[in-house]
Amino acid sequence: MRRDELNDPSAPETIRVKLAETPGEWIGLVAVRLSVFCDEQGVPVTGELDEHDRSAVHAVAMIVGSDEVPAGVAVTRQGAALRASAQAGRYLPMSLAGARGGHKDDGRTAHAIGGARLVRRLEGVAQIGRVAVLPAWRGTGLGGRLVRLLEEVALARGSTRVMIHAQVQAKAFYDRLGYVVDGAGDIFLEDGIPHVRMMKPLSMDM
């Protein structure tokens, strides 16, 4: 699929960015996270999946309109799908537990190509994290769409600010989305990767 077909409703395959609603979608986005953070960046699985996944709101980007597994997803699944299936059940979000076996979910892993999560932190502050997009779809604006969707969810749930622990190499990406470095901008390590804390105020006008 070409990048200029990403938002073309007449294309045989299109990208949909939405909140995860089924265990199959959850497994698909876990496969993306394991591929990006564990396989590419060396983060241990025990550091990638955590207790916050159970209470978080998760956004997923999926290829829809085709039963065939897209090439970029197939490559990811070779390295991550079995681990995703094994690990995802332990961290299945509580909001999706009732969808297990429901009419929306036929048990198949979704053709996920990106994902992100939203966790509520302090009063009025939410945190977006685990923003990941598979290599074949980077540079298409998909990461921004995932972040924007979760910002809207955070605002609707009463948050006034969003915090992100941004990898230093991704700082320019968050700059473009309106985030600014918080405080002194000290760099810290998470899972051995340099990060900087960034913030963004939320409003209906954003």
PDB file of C-alpha atoms in Angstrom:
ATOM      1  CA  MET A   1       0.000   0.000   0.000  1.00  0.00           C
ATOM      2  CA  ARG A   2       1.387   3.407  -0.977  1.00  0.00           C
ATOM      3  CA  ARG A   3       1.512   6.242   1.535  1.00  0.00           C
ATOM      4  CA  ASP A   4      -0.792   8.367  -0.610  1.00  0.00           C
ATOM      5  CA  GLU A   5      -3.453   5.701  -0.106  1.00  0.00           C
ATOM      6  CA  LEU A   6      -3.415   5.967   3.681  1.00  0.00           C
ATOM      7  CA  ASN A   7      -6.572   8.064   3.900  1.00  0.00           C
ATOM      8  CA  ASP A   8      -8.145   7.176   0.558  1.00  0.00           C
ATOM      9  CA  PRO A   9     -11.491   5.467   1.238  1.00  0.00           C
ATOM     10  CA  SER A  10     -11.495   4.004  -2.291  1.00  0.00           C
ATOM     11  CA  ALA A  11      -8.184   2.194  -1.721  1.00  0.00           C
ATOM     12  CA  PRO A  12      -8.503  -1.573  -1.108  1.00  0.00           C
ATOM     13  CA  GLU A  13      -6.682  -1.142   2.207  1.00  0.00           C
ATOM     14  CA  THR A  14      -7.011   1.871   4.471  1.00  0.00           C
ATOM     15  CA  ILE A  15      -5.665   2.858   7.859  1.00  0.00           C
ATOM     16  CA  ARG A  16      -8.009   3.253  10.806  1.00  0.00           C
ATOM     17  CA  VAL A  17      -6.919   4.855  14.081  1.00  0.00           C
ATOM     18  CA  LYS A  18      -9.257   4.026  16.966  1.00  0.00           C
ATOM     19  CA  LEU A  19      -9.454   2.974  20.582  1.00  0.00           C
ATOM     20  CA  ALA A  20      -8.789  -0.721  21.085  1.00  0.00           C
ATOM     21  CA  GLU A  21     -12.079  -2.520  21.648  1.00  0.00           C
ATOM     22  CA  THR A  22     -11.269  -6.235  21.501  1.00  0.00           C
ATOM     23  CA  PRO A  23      -8.646  -8.685  22.758  1.00  0.00           C
ATOM     24  CA  GLY A  24      -7.630  -9.285  19.126  1.00  0.00           C
ATOM     25  CA  GLU A  25      -6.835  -5.606  18.681  1.00  0.00           C
ATOM     26  CA  TRP A  26      -4.944  -5.617  21.969  1.00  0.00           C
ATOM     27  CA  ILE A  27      -2.790  -8.566  20.874  1.00  0.00           C
ATOM     28  CA  GLY A  28      -2.096  -6.811  17.582  1.00  0.00           C
ATOM     29  CA  LEU A  29      -0.837  -3.630  19.244  1.00  0.00           C
ATOM     30  CA  VAL A  30       1.198  -5.635  21.757  1.00  0.00           C
ATOM     31  CA  ALA A  31       2.941  -7.278  18.778  1.00  0.00           C
ATOM     32  CA  VAL A  32       3.758  -3.790  17.462  1.00  0.00           C
ATOM     33  CA  ARG A  33       5.170  -2.697  20.814  1.00  0.00           C
ATOM     34  CA  LEU A  34       7.292  -5.806  21.204  1.00  0.00           C
ATOM     35  CA  SER A  35       8.623  -5.380  17.677  1.00  0.00           C
ATOM     36  CA  VAL A  36       9.479  -1.684  18.082  1.00  0.00           C
ATOM     37  CA  PHE A  37      10.622  -1.450  21.680  1.00  0.00           C
ATOM     38  CA  CYS A  38      11.976  -4.943  22.375  1.00  0.00           C
ATOM     39  CA  ASP A  39      13.283  -6.133  19.006  1.00  0.00           C
ATOM     40  CA  GLU A  40      14.482  -2.757  17.666  1.00  0.00           C
ATOM     41  CA  GLN A  41      15.474  -0.946  20.845  1.00  0.00           C
ATOM     42  CA  GLY A  42      16.421  -3.752  23.190  1.00  0.00           C
ATOM     43  CA  VAL A  43      13.890  -3.032  25.933  1.00  0.00           C
ATOM     44  CA  PRO A  44      13.170  -6.197  27.951  1.00  0.00           C
ATOM     45  CA  VAL A  45       9.624  -7.521  27.737  1.00  0.00           C
ATOM     46  CA  THR A  46       9.374  -7.161  31.511  1.00  0.00           C
ATOM     47  CA  GLY A  47       9.976  -3.427  31.081  1.00  0.00           C
ATOM     48  CA  GLU A  48       7.680  -2.971  28.106  1.00  0.00           C
ATOM     49  CA  LEU A  49       4.449  -4.533  29.382  1.00  0.00           C
ATOM     50  CA  ASP A  50       3.485  -3.447  32.890  1.00  0.00           C
ATOM     51  CA  GLU A  51       0.654  -3.077  35.374  1.00  0.00           C
ATOM     52  CA  HIS A  52      -0.409   0.265  33.861  1.00  0.00           C
ATOM     53  CA  ASP A  53      -1.584  -1.537  30.716  1.00  0.00           C
ATOM     54  CA  ARG A  54      -4.455  -3.006  32.698  1.00  0.00           C
ATOM     55  CA  SER A  55      -5.983   0.395  33.500  1.00  0.00           C
ATOM     56  CA  ALA A  56      -4.806   2.377  30.468  1.00  0.00           C
ATOM     57  CA  VAL A  57      -6.793   3.483  27.422  1.00  0.00           C
ATOM     58  CA  HIS A  58      -5.141   2.092  24.309  1.00  0.00           C
ATOM     59  CA  ALA A  59      -5.205   3.479  20.776  1.00  0.00           C
ATOM     60  CA  VAL A  60      -4.449   1.235  17.832  1.00  0.00           C
ATOM     61  CA  ALA A  61      -3.766   1.912  14.156  1.00  0.00           C
ATOM     62  CA  MET A  62      -4.897  -0.909  11.905  1.00  0.00           C
ATOM     63  CA  ILE A  63      -5.038  -1.815   8.251  1.00  0.00           C
ATOM     64  CA  VAL A  64      -8.638  -2.549   7.324  1.00  0.00           C
ATOM     65  CA  GLY A  65     -10.308  -3.670   4.128  1.00  0.00           C
ATOM     66  CA  SER A  66      -8.139  -6.728   3.479  1.00  0.00           C
ATOM     67  CA  ASP A  67      -8.054 -10.253   4.883  1.00  0.00           C
ATOM     68  CA  GLU A  68      -4.444 -10.717   3.769  1.00  0.00           C
ATOM     69  CA  VAL A  69      -1.705  -9.922   6.258  1.00  0.00           C
ATOM     70  CA  PRO A  70       0.213  -6.885   4.901  1.00  0.00           C
ATOM     71  CA  ALA A  71       3.898  -7.514   4.264  1.00  0.00           C
ATOM     72  CA  GLY A  72       5.095  -5.055   6.910  1.00  0.00           C
ATOM     73  CA  VAL A  73       2.867  -6.701   9.499  1.00  0.00           C
ATOM     74  CA  ALA A  74       3.908 -10.221   8.471  1.00  0.00           C
ATOM     75  CA  VAL A  75       7.555  -9.399   9.081  1.00  0.00           C
ATOM     76  CA  THR A  76       6.708  -8.073  12.526  1.00  0.00           C
ATOM     77  CA  ARG A  77       4.700 -11.143  13.391  1.00  0.00           C
ATOM     78  CA  GLN A  78       7.600 -13.439  12.624  1.00  0.00           C
ATOM     79  CA  GLY A  79       9.445 -11.925  15.572  1.00  0.00           C
ATOM     80  CA  ALA A  80       6.700 -10.759  17.897  1.00  0.00           C
ATOM     81  CA  ALA A  81       3.337 -12.418  17.354  1.00  0.00           C
ATOM     82  CA  LEU A  82       3.886 -15.567  19.382  1.00  0.00           C
ATOM     83  CA  ARG A  83       5.339 -13.559  22.256  1.00  0.00           C
ATOM     84  CA  ALA A  84       2.456 -11.095  21.987  1.00  0.00           C
ATOM     85  CA  SER A  85      -0.122 -13.870  22.233  1.00  0.00           C
ATOM     86  CA  ALA A  86       1.687 -15.352  25.223  1.00  0.00           C
ATOM     87  CA  GLN A  87       2.114 -12.061  27.088  1.00  0.00           C
ATOM     88  CA  ALA A  88      -0.990 -10.091  26.132  1.00  0.00           C
ATOM     89  CA  GLY A  89      -3.402 -12.105  28.251  1.00  0.00           C
ATOM     90  CA  ARG A  90      -1.517 -11.278  31.448  1.00  0.00           C
ATOM     91  CA  TYR A  91      -1.924  -7.556  30.794  1.00  0.00           C
ATOM     92  CA  LEU A  92      -5.309  -7.501  29.049  1.00  0.00           C
ATOM     93  CA  PRO A  93      -6.859  -4.084  29.811  1.00  0.00           C
ATOM     94  CA  MET A  94      -9.815  -4.299  32.148  1.00  0.00           C
ATOM     95  CA  SER A  95     -11.922  -2.361  29.651  1.00  0.00           C
ATOM     96  CA  LEU A  96     -11.487  -5.185  27.120  1.00  0.00           C
ATOM     97  CA  ALA A  97     -12.080  -8.128  29.418  1.00  0.00           C
ATOM     98  CA  GLY A  98     -15.819  -8.079  28.739  1.00  0.00           C
ATOM     99  CA  ALA A  99     -15.201  -8.198  24.981  1.00  0.00           C
ATOM    100  CA  ARG A 100     -13.582 -11.621  25.198  1.00  0.00           C
ATOM    101  CA  GLY A 101     -15.708 -13.883  23.036  1.00  0.00           C
ATOM    102  CA  GLY A 102     -18.079 -11.048  22.160  1.00  0.00           C
ATOM    103  CA  HIS A 103     -19.557 -10.374  18.736  1.00  0.00           C
ATOM    104  CA  LYS A 104     -16.893  -7.775  17.920  1.00  0.00           C
ATOM    105  CA  ASP A 105     -14.020 -10.197  18.332  1.00  0.00           C
ATOM    106  CA  ASP A 106     -13.558 -13.360  16.310  1.00  0.00           C
ATOM    107  CA  GLY A 107     -10.307 -14.227  18.076  1.00  0.00           C
ATOM    108  CA  ARG A 108      -7.994 -13.129  15.274  1.00  0.00           C
ATOM    109  CA  THR A 109      -5.071 -10.820  15.860  1.00  0.00           C
ATOM    110  CA  ALA A 110      -5.721  -7.430  14.261  1.00  0.00           C
ATOM    111  CA  HIS A 111      -3.540  -6.123  11.418  1.00  0.00           C
ATOM    112  CA  ALA A 112      -2.077  -3.550  13.800  1.00  0.00           C
ATOM    113  CA  ILE A 113       0.678  -1.225  12.578  1.00  0.00           C
ATOM    114  CA  GLY A 114       0.823   1.272  15.454  1.00  0.00           C
ATOM    115  CA  GLY A 115      -0.314   1.935  18.988  1.00  0.00           C
ATOM    116  CA  ALA A 116      -0.148   4.193  22.040  1.00  0.00           C
ATOM    117  CA  ARG A 117      -1.616   4.323  25.525  1.00  0.00           C
ATOM    118  CA  LEU A 118      -3.067   6.878  27.941  1.00  0.00           C
ATOM    119  CA  VAL A 119      -2.574   6.587  31.707  1.00  0.00           C
ATOM    120  CA  ARG A 120      -4.086   8.917  34.304  1.00  0.00           C
ATOM    121  CA  ARG A 121      -1.467  10.296  36.661  1.00  0.00           C
ATOM    122  CA  LEU A 122      -1.893  13.238  39.033  1.00  0.00           C
ATOM    123  CA  GLU A 123      -5.152  15.154  39.280  1.00  0.00           C
ATOM    124  CA  GLY A 124      -5.724  16.844  35.951  1.00  0.00           C
ATOM    125  CA  VAL A 125      -2.641  15.269  34.346  1.00  0.00           C
ATOM    126  CA  ALA A 126      -2.615  12.309  31.979  1.00  0.00           C
ATOM    127  CA  GLN A 127       0.386  10.572  30.449  1.00  0.00           C
ATOM    128  CA  ILE A 128       0.670   9.343  26.877  1.00  0.00           C
ATOM    129  CA  GLY A 129       3.262   6.675  26.243  1.00  0.00           C
ATOM    130  CA  ARG A 130       4.230   3.545  24.340  1.00  0.00           C
ATOM    131  CA  VAL A 131       3.791   5.400  21.038  1.00  0.00           C
ATOM    132  CA  ALA A 132       4.995   2.957  18.383  1.00  0.00           C
ATOM    133  CA  VAL A 133       4.628   2.647  14.607  1.00  0.00           C
ATOM    134  CA  LEU A 134       6.042  -0.146  12.442  1.00  0.00           C
ATOM    135  CA  PRO A 135       8.920   0.909  10.139  1.00  0.00           C
ATOM    136  CA  ALA A 136       6.973   0.687   6.871  1.00  0.00           C
ATOM    137  CA  TRP A 137       4.464   3.300   8.089  1.00  0.00           C
ATOM    138  CA  ARG A 138       6.745   5.796   9.795  1.00  0.00           C
ATOM    139  CA  GLY A 139       6.790   9.298   8.394  1.00  0.00           C
ATOM    140  CA  THR A 140       3.129   9.109   7.357  1.00  0.00           C
ATOM    141  CA  GLY A 141       1.681  11.137  10.233  1.00  0.00           C
ATOM    142  CA  LEU A 142       0.343   8.009  11.898  1.00  0.00           C
ATOM    143  CA  GLY A 143       2.135   8.626  15.199  1.00  0.00           C
ATOM    144  CA  GLY A 144       0.594  12.084  15.382  1.00  0.00           C
ATOM    145  CA  ARG A 145      -2.873  10.672  14.776  1.00  0.00           C
ATOM    146  CA  LEU A 146      -2.449   8.216  17.642  1.00  0.00           C
ATOM    147  CA  VAL A 147      -1.309  10.989  20.001  1.00  0.00           C
ATOM    148  CA  ARG A 148      -4.129  13.337  18.939  1.00  0.00           C
ATOM    149  CA  LEU A 149      -6.760  10.680  19.572  1.00  0.00           C
ATOM    150  CA  LEU A 150      -5.498  10.071  23.103  1.00  0.00           C
ATOM    151  CA  GLU A 151      -5.283  13.824  23.759  1.00  0.00           C
ATOM    152  CA  GLU A 152      -8.977  14.064  22.903  1.00  0.00           C
ATOM    153  CA  VAL A 153      -9.752  11.194  25.267  1.00  0.00           C
ATOM    154  CA  ALA A 154      -7.720  12.821  28.048  1.00  0.00           C
ATOM    155  CA  LEU A 155      -9.533  16.133  27.569  1.00  0.00           C
ATOM    156  CA  ALA A 156     -12.937  14.433  27.573  1.00  0.00           C
ATOM    157  CA  ARG A 157     -12.025  12.718  30.843  1.00  0.00           C
ATOM    158  CA  GLY A 158     -11.164  15.976  32.577  1.00  0.00           C
ATOM    159  CA  SER A 159      -7.395  16.231  32.170  1.00  0.00           C
ATOM    160  CA  THR A 160      -5.965  19.692  31.608  1.00  0.00           C
ATOM    161  CA  ARG A 161      -2.410  18.654  30.706  1.00  0.00           C
ATOM    162  CA  VAL A 162      -0.687  15.724  29.053  1.00  0.00           C
ATOM    163  CA  MET A 163       2.777  14.535  29.991  1.00  0.00           C
ATOM    164  CA  ILE A 164       5.081  12.481  27.801  1.00  0.00           C
ATOM    165  CA  HIS A 165       8.404  10.881  28.640  1.00  0.00           C
ATOM    166  CA  ALA A 166       9.857  11.381  25.178  1.00  0.00           C
ATOM    167  CA  GLN A 167      12.866   9.545  23.879  1.00  0.00           C
ATOM    168  CA  VAL A 168      15.458  12.213  23.138  1.00  0.00           C
ATOM    169  CA  GLN A 169      15.675  11.092  19.519  1.00  0.00           C
ATOM    170  CA  ALA A 170      11.895  11.657  19.201  1.00  0.00           C
ATOM    171  CA  LYS A 171      11.841  15.116  20.817  1.00  0.00           C
ATOM    172  CA  ALA A 172      11.401  16.940  17.487  1.00  0.00           C
ATOM    173  CA  PHE A 173       8.335  14.801  16.755  1.00  0.00           C
ATOM    174  CA  TYR A 174       6.673  15.943  19.986  1.00  0.00           C
ATOM    175  CA  ASP A 175       7.808  19.526  19.410  1.00  0.00           C
ATOM    176  CA  ARG A 176       5.718  19.530  16.231  1.00  0.00           C
ATOM    177  CA  LEU A 177       2.698  18.283  18.181  1.00  0.00           C
ATOM    178  CA  GLY A 178       2.884  21.204  20.612  1.00  0.00           C
ATOM    179  CA  TYR A 179       4.771  19.639  23.512  1.00  0.00           C
ATOM    180  CA  VAL A 180       7.457  21.591  25.378  1.00  0.00           C
ATOM    181  CA  VAL A 181      10.223  20.405  27.656  1.00  0.00           C
ATOM    182  CA  ASP A 182       9.135  20.545  31.289  1.00  0.00           C
ATOM    183  CA  GLY A 183      11.271  22.219  33.931  1.00  0.00           C
ATOM    184  CA  ALA A 184      15.030  22.185  33.469  1.00  0.00           C
ATOM    185  CA  GLY A 185      14.824  19.593  30.726  1.00  0.00           C
ATOM    186  CA  ASP A 186      16.985  17.077  32.558  1.00  0.00           C
ATOM    187  CA  ILE A 187      17.662  13.920  30.568  1.00  0.00           C
ATOM    188  CA  PHE A 188      16.982  10.637  32.375  1.00  0.00           C
ATOM    189  CA  LEU A 189      17.135   6.963  31.474  1.00  0.00           C
ATOM    190  CA  GLU A 190      14.178   4.630  31.072  1.00  0.00           C
ATOM    191  CA  ASP A 191      15.118   1.075  30.147  1.00  0.00           C
ATOM    192  CA  GLY A 192      18.571   2.386  29.289  1.00  0.00           C
ATOM    193  CA  ILE A 193      17.238   4.913  26.726  1.00  0.00           C
ATOM    194  CA  PRO A 194      17.657   8.704  27.222  1.00  0.00           C
ATOM    195  CA  HIS A 195      14.335  10.489  27.770  1.00  0.00           C
ATOM    196  CA  VAL A 196      13.145  14.001  28.493  1.00  0.00           C
ATOM    197  CA  ARG A 197       9.862  14.986  30.143  1.00  0.00           C
ATOM    198  CA  MET A 198       7.543  17.097  27.985  1.00  0.00           C
ATOM    199  CA  MET A 199       4.152  18.670  28.677  1.00  0.00           C
ATOM    200  CA  LYS A 200       1.228  20.063  26.713  1.00  0.00           C
ATOM    201  CA  PRO A 201      -1.845  21.946  27.948  1.00  0.00           C
ATOM    202  CA  LEU A 202      -5.200  20.665  26.752  1.00  0.00           C
ATOM    203  CA  SER A 203      -8.120  22.798  25.657  1.00  0.00           C
ATOM    204  CA  MET A 204     -11.077  22.673  23.302  1.00  0.00           C
ATOM    205  CA  ASP A 205      -9.155  24.980  20.961  1.00  0.00           C
ATOM    206  CA  MET A 206      -6.092  22.775  20.537  1.00  0.00           C
TER     207      MET A 206
END
